[in-house]
Coordinates of C-alpha atoms in Angstrom, one line a residue:
Chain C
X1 CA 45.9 62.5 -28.6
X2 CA 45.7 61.0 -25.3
X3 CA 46.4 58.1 -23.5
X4 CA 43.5 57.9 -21.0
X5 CA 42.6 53.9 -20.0
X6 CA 39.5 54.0 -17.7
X7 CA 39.7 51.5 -15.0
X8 CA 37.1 49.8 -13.0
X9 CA 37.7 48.2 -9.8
X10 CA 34.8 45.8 -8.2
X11 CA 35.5 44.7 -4.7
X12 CA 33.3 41.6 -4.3
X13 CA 33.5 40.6 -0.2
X14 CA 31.6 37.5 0.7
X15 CA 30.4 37.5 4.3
X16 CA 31.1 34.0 6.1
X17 CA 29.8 33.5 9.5
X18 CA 30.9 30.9 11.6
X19 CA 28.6 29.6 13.8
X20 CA 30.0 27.1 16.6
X21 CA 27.3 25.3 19.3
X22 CA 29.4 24.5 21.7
X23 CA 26.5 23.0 24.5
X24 CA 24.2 20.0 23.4
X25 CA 22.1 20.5 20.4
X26 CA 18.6 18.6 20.9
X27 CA 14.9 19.7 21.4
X28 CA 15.0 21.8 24.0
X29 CA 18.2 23.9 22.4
X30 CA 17.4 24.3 19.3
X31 CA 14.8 26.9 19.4
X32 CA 17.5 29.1 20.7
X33 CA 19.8 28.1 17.9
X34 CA 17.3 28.6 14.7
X35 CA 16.8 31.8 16.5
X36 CA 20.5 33.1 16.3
X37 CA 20.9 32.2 12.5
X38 CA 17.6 33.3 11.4
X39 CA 18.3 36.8 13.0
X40 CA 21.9 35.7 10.9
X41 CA 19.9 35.6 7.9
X42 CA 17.7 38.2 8.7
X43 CA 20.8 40.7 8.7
X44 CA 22.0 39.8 5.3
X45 CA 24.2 36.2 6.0
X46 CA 24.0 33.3 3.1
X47 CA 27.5 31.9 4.1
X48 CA 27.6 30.0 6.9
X49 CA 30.2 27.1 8.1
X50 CA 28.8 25.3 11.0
X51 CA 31.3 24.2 13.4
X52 CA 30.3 21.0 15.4
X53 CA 33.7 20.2 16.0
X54 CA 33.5 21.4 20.0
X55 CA 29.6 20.1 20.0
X56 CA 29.0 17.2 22.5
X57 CA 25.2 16.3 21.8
X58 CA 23.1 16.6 18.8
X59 CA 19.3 14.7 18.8
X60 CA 16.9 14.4 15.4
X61 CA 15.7 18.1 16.7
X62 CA 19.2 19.3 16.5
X63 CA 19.7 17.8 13.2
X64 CA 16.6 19.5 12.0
X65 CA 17.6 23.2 13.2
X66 CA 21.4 22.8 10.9
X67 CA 18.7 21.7 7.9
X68 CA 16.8 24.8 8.4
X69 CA 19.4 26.7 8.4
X70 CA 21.4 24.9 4.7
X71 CA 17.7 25.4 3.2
X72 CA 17.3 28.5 3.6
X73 CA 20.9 29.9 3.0
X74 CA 20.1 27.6 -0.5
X75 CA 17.0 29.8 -1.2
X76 CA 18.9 33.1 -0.7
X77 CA 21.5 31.8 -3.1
X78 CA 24.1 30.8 -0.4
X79 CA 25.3 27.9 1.1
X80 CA 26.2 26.1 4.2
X81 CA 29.9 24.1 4.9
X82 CA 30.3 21.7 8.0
X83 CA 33.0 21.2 9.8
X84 CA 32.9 17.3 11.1
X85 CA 32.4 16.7 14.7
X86 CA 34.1 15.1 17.3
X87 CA 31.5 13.5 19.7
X88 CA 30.5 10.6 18.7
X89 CA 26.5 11.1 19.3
X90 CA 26.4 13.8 16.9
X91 CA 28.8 11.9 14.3
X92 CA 26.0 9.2 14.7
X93 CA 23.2 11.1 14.3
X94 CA 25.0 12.8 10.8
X95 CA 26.0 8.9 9.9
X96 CA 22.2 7.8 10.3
X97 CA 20.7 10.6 8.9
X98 CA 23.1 10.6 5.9
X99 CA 23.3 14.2 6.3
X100 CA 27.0 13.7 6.1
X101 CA 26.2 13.7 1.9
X102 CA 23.9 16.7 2.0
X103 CA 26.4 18.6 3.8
X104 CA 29.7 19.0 1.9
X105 CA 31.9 18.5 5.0
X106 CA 35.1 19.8 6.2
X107 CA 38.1 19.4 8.2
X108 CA 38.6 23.1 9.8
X109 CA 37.2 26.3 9.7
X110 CA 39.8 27.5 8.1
X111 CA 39.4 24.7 5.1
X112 CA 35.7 25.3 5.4
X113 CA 35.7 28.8 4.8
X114 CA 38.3 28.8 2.0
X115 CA 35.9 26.4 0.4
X116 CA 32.8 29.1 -0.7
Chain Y
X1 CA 18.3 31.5 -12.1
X2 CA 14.9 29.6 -11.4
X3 CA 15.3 26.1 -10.1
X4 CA 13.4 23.1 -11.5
X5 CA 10.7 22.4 -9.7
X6 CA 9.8 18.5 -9.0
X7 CA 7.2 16.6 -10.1
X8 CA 6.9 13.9 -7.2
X9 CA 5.2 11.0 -7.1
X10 CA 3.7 9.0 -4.3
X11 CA 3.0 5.4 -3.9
X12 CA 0.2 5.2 -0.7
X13 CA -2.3 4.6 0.8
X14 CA -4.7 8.4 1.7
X15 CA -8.1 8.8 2.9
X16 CA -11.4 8.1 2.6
X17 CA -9.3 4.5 1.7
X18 CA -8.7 2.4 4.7
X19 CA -5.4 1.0 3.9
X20 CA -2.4 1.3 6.9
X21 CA -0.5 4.9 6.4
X22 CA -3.2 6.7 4.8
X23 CA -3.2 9.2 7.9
X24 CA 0.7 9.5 7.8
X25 CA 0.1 10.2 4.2
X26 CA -2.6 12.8 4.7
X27 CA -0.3 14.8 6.4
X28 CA 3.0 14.2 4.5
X29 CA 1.4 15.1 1.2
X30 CA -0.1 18.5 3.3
X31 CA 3.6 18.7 4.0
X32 CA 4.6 18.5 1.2
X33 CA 2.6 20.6 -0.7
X34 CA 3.5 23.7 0.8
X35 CA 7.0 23.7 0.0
X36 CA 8.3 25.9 -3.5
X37 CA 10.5 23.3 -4.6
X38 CA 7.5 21.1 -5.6
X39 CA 5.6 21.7 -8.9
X40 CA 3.0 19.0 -8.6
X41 CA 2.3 16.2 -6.2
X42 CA 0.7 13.2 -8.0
X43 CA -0.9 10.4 -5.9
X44 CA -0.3 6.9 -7.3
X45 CA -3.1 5.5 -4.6
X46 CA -5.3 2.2 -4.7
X47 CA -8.6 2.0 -6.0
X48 CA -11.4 2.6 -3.8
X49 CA -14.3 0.4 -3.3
X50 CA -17.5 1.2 -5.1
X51 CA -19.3 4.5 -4.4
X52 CA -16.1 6.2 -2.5
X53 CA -13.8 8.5 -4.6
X54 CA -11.1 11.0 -3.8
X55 CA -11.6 14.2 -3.3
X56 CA -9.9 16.1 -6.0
X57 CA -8.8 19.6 -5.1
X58 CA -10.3 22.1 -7.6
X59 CA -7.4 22.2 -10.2
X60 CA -8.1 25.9 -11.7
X61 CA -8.2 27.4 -7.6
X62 CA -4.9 25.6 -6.8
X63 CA -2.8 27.2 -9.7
X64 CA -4.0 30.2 -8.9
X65 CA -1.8 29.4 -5.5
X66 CA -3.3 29.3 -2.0
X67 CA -1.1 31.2 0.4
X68 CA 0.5 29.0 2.4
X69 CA 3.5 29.1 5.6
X70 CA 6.3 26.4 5.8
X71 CA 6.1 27.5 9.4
X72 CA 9.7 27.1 9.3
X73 CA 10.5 30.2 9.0
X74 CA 10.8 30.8 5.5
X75 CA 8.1 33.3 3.2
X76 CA 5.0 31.7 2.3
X77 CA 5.0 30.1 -1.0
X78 CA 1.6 28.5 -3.0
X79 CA 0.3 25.3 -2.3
X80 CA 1.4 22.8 -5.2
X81 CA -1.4 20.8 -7.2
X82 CA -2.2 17.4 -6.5
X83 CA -3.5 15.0 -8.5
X84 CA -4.9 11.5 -7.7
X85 CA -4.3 8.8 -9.9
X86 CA -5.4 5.1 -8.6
X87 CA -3.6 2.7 -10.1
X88 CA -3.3 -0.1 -7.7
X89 CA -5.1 -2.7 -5.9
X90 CA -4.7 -4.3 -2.2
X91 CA -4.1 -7.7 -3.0
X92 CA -3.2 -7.7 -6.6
X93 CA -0.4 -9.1 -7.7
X94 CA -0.1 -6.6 -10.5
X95 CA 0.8 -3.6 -9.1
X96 CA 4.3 -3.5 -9.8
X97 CA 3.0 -3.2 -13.3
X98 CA 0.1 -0.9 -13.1
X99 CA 2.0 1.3 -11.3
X100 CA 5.1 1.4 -13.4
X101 CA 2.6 2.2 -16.4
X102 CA 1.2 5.3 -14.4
X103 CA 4.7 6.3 -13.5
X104 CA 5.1 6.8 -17.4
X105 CA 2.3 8.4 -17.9
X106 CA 2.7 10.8 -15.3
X107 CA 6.6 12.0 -16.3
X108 CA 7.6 12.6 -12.5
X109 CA 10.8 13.6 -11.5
X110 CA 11.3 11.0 -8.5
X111 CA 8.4 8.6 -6.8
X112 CA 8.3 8.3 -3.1
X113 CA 7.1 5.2 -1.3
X114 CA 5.3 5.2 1.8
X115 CA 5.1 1.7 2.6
X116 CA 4.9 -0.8 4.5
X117 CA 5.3 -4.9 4.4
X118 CA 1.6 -5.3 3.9
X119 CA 1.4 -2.5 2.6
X120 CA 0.3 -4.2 -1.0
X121 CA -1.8 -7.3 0.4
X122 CA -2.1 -9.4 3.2
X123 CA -1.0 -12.1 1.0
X124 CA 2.2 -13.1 0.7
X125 CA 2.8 -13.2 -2.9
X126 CA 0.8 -9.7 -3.5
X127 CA 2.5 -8.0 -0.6
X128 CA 6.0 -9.4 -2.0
X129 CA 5.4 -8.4 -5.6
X130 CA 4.2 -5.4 -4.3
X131 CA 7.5 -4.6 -2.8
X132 CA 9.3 -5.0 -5.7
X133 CA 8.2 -1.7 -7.6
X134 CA 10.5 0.9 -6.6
X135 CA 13.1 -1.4 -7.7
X136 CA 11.3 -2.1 -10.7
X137 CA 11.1 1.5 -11.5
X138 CA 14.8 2.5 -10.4
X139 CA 15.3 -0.1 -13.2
X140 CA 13.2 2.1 -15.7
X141 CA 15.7 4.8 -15.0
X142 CA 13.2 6.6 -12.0
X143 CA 14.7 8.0 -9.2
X144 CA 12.9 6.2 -6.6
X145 CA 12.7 6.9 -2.4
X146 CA 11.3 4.0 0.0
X147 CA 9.8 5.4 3.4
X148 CA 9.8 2.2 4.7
X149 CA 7.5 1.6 8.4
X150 CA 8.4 -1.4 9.6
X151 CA 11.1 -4.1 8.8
X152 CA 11.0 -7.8 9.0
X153 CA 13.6 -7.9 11.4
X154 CA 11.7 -6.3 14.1
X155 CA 8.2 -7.6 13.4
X156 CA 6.8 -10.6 15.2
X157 CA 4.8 -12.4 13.0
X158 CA 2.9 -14.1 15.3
X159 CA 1.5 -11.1 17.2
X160 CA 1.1 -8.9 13.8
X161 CA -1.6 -11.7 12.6
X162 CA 0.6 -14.3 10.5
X163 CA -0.3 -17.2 12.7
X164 CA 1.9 -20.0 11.6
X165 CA 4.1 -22.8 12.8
X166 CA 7.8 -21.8 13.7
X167 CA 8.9 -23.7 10.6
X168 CA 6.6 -21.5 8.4
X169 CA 8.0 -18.4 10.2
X170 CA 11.6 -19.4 9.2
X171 CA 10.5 -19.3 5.8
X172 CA 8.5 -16.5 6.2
X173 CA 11.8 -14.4 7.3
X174 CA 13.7 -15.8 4.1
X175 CA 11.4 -14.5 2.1
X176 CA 11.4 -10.7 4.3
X177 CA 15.2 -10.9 3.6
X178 CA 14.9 -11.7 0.1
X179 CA 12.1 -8.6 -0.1
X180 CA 14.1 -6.6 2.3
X181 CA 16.7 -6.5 -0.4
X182 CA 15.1 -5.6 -2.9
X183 CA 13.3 -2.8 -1.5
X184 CA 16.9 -2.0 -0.5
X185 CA 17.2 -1.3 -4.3
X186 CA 15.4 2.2 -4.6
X187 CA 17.7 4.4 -4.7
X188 CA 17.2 5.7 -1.1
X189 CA 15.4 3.8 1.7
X190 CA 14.3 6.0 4.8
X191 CA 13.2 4.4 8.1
X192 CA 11.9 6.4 11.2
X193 CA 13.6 4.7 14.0
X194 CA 18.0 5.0 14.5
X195 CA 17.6 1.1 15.0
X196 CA 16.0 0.4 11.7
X197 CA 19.5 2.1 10.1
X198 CA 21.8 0.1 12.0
X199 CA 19.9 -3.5 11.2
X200 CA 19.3 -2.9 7.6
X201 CA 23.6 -1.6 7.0
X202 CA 24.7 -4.4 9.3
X203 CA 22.4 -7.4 8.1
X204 CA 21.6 -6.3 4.6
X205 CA 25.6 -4.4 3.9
X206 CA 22.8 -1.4 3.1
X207 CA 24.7 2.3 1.9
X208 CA 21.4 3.9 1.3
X209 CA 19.2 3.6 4.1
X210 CA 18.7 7.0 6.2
X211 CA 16.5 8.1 9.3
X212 CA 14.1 10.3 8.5
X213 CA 11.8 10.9 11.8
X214 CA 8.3 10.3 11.8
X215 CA 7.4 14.3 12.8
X216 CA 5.0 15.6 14.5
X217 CA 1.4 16.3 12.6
X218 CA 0.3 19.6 13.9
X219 CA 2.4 22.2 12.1
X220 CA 2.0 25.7 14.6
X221 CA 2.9 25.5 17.7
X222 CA -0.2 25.6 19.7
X223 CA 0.1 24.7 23.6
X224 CA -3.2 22.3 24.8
X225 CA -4.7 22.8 27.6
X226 CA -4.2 20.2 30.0
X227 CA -7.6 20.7 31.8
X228 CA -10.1 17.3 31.2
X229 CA -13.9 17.6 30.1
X230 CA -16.7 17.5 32.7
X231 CA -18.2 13.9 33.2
X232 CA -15.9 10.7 33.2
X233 CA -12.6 10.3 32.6
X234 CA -11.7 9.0 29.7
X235 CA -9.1 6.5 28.5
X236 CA -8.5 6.6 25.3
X237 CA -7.1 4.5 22.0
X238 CA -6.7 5.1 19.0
X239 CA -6.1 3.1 15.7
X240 CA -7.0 0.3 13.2
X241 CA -7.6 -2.6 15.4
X242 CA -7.0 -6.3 15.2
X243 CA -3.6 -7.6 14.5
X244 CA -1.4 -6.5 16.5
X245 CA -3.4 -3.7 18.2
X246 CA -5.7 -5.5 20.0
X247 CA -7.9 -4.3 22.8
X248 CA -9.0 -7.4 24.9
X249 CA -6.5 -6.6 27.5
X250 CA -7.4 -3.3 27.6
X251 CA -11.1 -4.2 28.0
X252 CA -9.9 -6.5 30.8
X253 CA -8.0 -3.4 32.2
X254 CA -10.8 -1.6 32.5
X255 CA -12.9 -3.7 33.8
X256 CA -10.2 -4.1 36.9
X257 CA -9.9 -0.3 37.1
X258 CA -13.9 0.1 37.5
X259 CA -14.3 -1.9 39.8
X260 CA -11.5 -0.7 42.3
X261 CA -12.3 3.3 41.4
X262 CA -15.0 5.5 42.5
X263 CA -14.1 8.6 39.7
X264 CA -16.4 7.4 36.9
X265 CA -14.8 6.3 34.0
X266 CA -15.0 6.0 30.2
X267 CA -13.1 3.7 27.6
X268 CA -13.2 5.2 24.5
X269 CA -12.0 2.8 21.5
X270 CA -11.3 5.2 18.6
X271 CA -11.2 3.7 15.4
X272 CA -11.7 0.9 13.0
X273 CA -10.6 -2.9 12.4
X274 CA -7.3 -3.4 10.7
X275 CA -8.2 -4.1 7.1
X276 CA -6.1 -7.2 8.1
X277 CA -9.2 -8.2 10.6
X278 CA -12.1 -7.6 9.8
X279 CA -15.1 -7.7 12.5
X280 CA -12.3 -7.5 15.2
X281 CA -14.1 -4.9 17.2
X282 CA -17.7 -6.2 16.5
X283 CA -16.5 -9.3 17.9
X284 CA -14.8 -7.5 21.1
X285 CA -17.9 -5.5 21.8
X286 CA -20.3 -9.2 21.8
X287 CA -17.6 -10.8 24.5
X288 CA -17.2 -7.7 26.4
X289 CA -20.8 -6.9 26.3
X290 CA -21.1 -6.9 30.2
X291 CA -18.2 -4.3 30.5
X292 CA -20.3 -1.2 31.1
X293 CA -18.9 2.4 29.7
X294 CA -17.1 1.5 26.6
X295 CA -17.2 3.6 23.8
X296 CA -16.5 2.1 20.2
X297 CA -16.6 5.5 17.9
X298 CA -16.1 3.7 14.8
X299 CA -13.9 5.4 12.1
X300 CA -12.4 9.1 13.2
X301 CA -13.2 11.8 10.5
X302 CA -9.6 14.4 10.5
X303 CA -11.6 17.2 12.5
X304 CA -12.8 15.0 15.2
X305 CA -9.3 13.7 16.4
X306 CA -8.9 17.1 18.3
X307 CA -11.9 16.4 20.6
X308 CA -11.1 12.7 21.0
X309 CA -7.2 13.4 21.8
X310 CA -8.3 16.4 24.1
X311 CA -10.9 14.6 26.4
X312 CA -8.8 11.8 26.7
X313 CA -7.2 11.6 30.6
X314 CA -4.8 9.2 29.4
X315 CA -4.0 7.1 25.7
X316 CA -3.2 3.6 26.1
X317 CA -1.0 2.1 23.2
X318 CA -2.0 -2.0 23.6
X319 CA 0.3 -3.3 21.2
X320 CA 1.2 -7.0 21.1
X321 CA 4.4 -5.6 18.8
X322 CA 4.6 -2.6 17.1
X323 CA 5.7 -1.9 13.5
X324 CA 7.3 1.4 13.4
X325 CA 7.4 4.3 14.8
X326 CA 3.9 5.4 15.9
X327 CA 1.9 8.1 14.8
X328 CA -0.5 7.8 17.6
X329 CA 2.5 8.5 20.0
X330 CA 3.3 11.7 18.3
X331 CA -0.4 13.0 18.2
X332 CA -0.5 12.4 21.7
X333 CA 2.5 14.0 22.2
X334 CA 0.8 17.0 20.2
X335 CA -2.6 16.9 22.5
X336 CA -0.2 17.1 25.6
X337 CA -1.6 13.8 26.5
X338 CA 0.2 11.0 29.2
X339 CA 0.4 7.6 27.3
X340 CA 0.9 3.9 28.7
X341 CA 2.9 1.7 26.4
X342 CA 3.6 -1.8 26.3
X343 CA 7.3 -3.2 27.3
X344 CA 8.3 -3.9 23.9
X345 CA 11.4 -2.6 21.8
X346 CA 10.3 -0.2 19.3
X347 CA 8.3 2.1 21.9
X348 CA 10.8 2.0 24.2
X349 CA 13.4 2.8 22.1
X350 CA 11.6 5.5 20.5
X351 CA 10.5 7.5 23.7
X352 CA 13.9 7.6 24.7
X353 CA 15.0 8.8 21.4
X354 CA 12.6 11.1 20.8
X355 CA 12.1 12.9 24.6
X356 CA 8.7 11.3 24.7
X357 CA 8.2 9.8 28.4
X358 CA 4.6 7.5 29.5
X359 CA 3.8 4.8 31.7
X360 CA 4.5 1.2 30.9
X361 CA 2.8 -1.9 31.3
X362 CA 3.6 -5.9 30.6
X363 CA 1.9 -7.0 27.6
X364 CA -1.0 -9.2 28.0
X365 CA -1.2 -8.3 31.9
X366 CA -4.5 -6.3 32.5
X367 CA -3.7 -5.8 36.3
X368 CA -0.2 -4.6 34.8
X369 CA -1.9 -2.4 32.6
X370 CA -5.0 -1.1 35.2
X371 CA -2.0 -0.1 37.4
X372 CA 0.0 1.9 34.8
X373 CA -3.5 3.7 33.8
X374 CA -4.4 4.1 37.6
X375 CA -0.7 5.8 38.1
X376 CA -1.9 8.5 35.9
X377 CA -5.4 9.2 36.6
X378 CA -5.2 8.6 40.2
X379 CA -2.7 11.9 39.9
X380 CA -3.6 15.2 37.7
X381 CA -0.1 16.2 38.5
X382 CA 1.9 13.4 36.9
X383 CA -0.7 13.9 34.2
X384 CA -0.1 17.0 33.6
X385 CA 3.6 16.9 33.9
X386 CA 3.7 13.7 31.3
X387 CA 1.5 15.6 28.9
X388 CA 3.4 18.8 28.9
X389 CA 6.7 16.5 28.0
X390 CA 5.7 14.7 25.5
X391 CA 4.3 17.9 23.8
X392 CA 7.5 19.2 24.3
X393 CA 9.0 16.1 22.6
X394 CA 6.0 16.0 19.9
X395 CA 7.1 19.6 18.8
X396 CA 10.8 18.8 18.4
X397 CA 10.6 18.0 15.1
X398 CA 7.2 18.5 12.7
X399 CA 6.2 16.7 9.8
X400 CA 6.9 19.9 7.8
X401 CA 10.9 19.6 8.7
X402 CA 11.0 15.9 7.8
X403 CA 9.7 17.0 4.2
X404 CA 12.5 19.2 3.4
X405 CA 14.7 16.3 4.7
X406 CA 13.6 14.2 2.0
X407 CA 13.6 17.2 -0.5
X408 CA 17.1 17.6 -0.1
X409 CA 18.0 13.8 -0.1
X410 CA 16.1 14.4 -2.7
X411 CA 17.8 17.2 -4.7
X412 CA 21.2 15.3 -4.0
X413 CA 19.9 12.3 -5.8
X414 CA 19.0 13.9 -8.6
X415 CA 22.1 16.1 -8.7
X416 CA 24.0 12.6 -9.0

């Protein structure tokens, strides 16, 4: 008789992306932004943490370009994390918004990414 | 695993009826209907007058699904059903009622509101009652959404057609508190202008209000051409006319303008009265009768607004006070057009906001007004230059953005 066990090993890696705008985020930036995480998306991303934490502008366009982005990660089955801001326009425009609920928001990247 | 889809309804106003926001709703509900998280749109609209109806998409085509493109980048999905289902009445003070019933009937998922405070009547107690049905239905147990146009806070009465004594005003503003907060209990409330937020959470303790911008109409990306039609140049506006859009100082302004110019002009006053005033703009035409080259187009079918927008040298916003963001603003900002806006908060507020720039003028001062036109058409440069930055600022953000802002207000409503 013998003792033979078959094992199988799955190694499941997620792939998180961090993206970070560090200039202002408004109308005429924006284009530029969807741009880098649709070409994100387009090479396989679902996991992204945005990190606003160094950005020091965001306007309504702005806003709109980091919902495109949570929307469509959603469709592919992924999600999106935030990390909060600092500058106060672009904690304003997540206050009025209320997209501070729609996001689930984080401290770090770190905690942000340990979150998926 | 297949997500639900939503059954939505909407309370509004949508052409052929008159009412305010039917245009806004025209394209919200186009919007709308292109996005895969919707399974059917039902229209809760009011009942039309006699010999009008509306036009009912062809049921069996639409489930079949017309390709359509989100145009925000993700795969084109079909274009959900929509049903109309009038069940309300300008005026009536039963709406809440009638509409609650077809709410039933129709099993929706949530009911959006795109209202405004007269939206329901011109009479107080109407328009009040009104009002009160998406907290009505929140009370049935329906998730309920308030796009909300205008607030009391920021409307003055006087100038939007409620002439009354100041006494009757201060009662008039207790009862838009008392209606404020109760349209403050659907479950969300979204206003299109940053200040609207701020005044409804400080004055009214509010936790659910949100900004959801008014977007742009035109939903690809198509540059205008900035050149101008052969013959006169033509100053343009555009709206239901009568309370407080109201064109005698404009007529007045033009009248100044012809008389100190040589370039052969043409006012063009696109539109209708205000259901609020009716014969306004007969009226206007008998005691302006011996201002030559005015235009009065009368209502604006959907696939004429290109060729009124793009002749127009200039479009001229004469509001007494405004009530909410404007959607004329942003299709001008779509046609590349320069604009000339009154001094008053809401407009001013918004082109800053929103990247939108235009010439301004004191209300109720033609000469002011004649020289903020003249600024523009006396120079195809600064024309041009205000044009191409307010189509810039018009294609910031379009309509078809906004709607997935409210789908996923949406979805984390109904995840609660």
């Amino acid at each position: 008789m013998t003792n033979q066990m078959n094992i199988a090993i799955h190694e499941n890696v997620v792939r998180i992306v961090t993206v970070a705008p560090e200039g202002r985020l408004d109308a005429f930036s924006a284009p530029k932004f969807r741009e880098k995480v649709l070409s994100l998306i387009a090479d396989g991303v679902k996991y992204i943490v945005l990190d606003l934490s160094q950005t020091p502008f965001m306007d309504s366009a702005g806003m709109a370009a980091l919902v495109s982005a949570l929307k469509q990660c959603r469709q592919l089955g992924g999600d999106v994390r935030m990390v909060w801001p600092q500058a106060d326009p672009v904690k304003r425009i997540l206050s009025l918004t209320k997209f501070d609920r729609v996001f689930e928001m984080k401290n770090t990247v770190e905690e942000a990414v340990s979150s998926f | 695993m297949q997500k639900h889809k939503l059954r939505i309804g909407i309370v509004t106003t949508y052409p052929p009826g008159a009412g305010s926001l039917n245009e806004y709703a025209f394209h919200f509900v186009h919007a709308l209907e292109q996005k895969q998280e919707v399974a059917e749109i039902i229209l809760l609209v009011d009942e039309l007058p006699p010999g009008q109806r509306y036009d009912q998409p062809d049921l069996n085509q639409l489930h079949k699904g017309v390709e359509g493109s989100t145009g925000t980048g993700e795969a084109p999905v079909a274009v959900a059903p929509l049903r109309f289902v009038p069940c309300w009445r300008f005026n009536s003070s039963l709406n809440s009622w009638r509409i609650l019933r077809a709410v039933q009937q129709c099993k929706l998922d949530v009911v959006l509101f795109n209202i405004q405070f007269a939206s329901f009547g011109d009479r107080k107690i109407p328009a009040a009652l009104g009002l009160m049905t998406p907290a009505l239905l929140r009370l049935f147990g329906v998730p309920t959404v308030a796009l909300l146009h205008n607030i009391m806070e920021t409307v003055d009465l006087k100038n939007a057609g409620f002439n009354y004594n100041p006494l009757i005003e201060k009662l008039i503003r207790l009862i838009g508190w008392l209606v404020t907060s109760i349209v403050l209990r659907a479950n969300l409330v979204a206003v299109t202008i940053p200040k609207y937020v701020e005044i409804l959470e400080k004055r009214y303790g509010a936790q659910n209000v949100l900004l959801a911008p008014h977007g742009s109409f035109a939903s690809e990306a198509m540059p205008p051409s900035f050149d101008l039609p052969q013959g006169p140049l033509q100053i343009m506006t555009f709206g239901k006319f009568g309370t407080y859009k109201r064109v005698e100082t404009l007529v007045e302004a033009f009248h100044l303008l012809q008389t100190k110019h040589d370039t052969a002009l043409e006012l063009v006053i696109a539109g209708t009265d205000s259901p609020n005033a009716p014969n306004y703009l007969e009226n206007v035409a008998k005691q302006y009768a011996n201002v030559p080259n005015i235009r009065y187009t009368g209502y604006v079918r959907e696939e004429d607004v290109p060729h009124i927008f793009g002749e127009a040298a200039a479009v001229v916003f004469p509001y007494t006070s405004t009530t909410g963001s404007s959607g004329v603003l942003h299709q001008a900002g779509e046609y590349g057009k320069a604009v000339v806006l009154p001094r008053i908060g809401d407009l001013a507020e918004l082109i800053s906001e929103e990247g939108y720039t235009g010439e301004f003028f004191e209300p109720n001062s033609p000469q002011s007004l004649a020289d903020a036109i003249g600024y523009i058409i006396d120079d195809p440069e600064r024309r041009i230059e205000m044009g191409r930055q307010n189509y810039l600022a018009a294609q910031g953000l379009p309509l078809l953005e906004v709607v997935d802002w409210y789908l996923l207000h949406i979805e984390s409503l109904l995840k609660k």
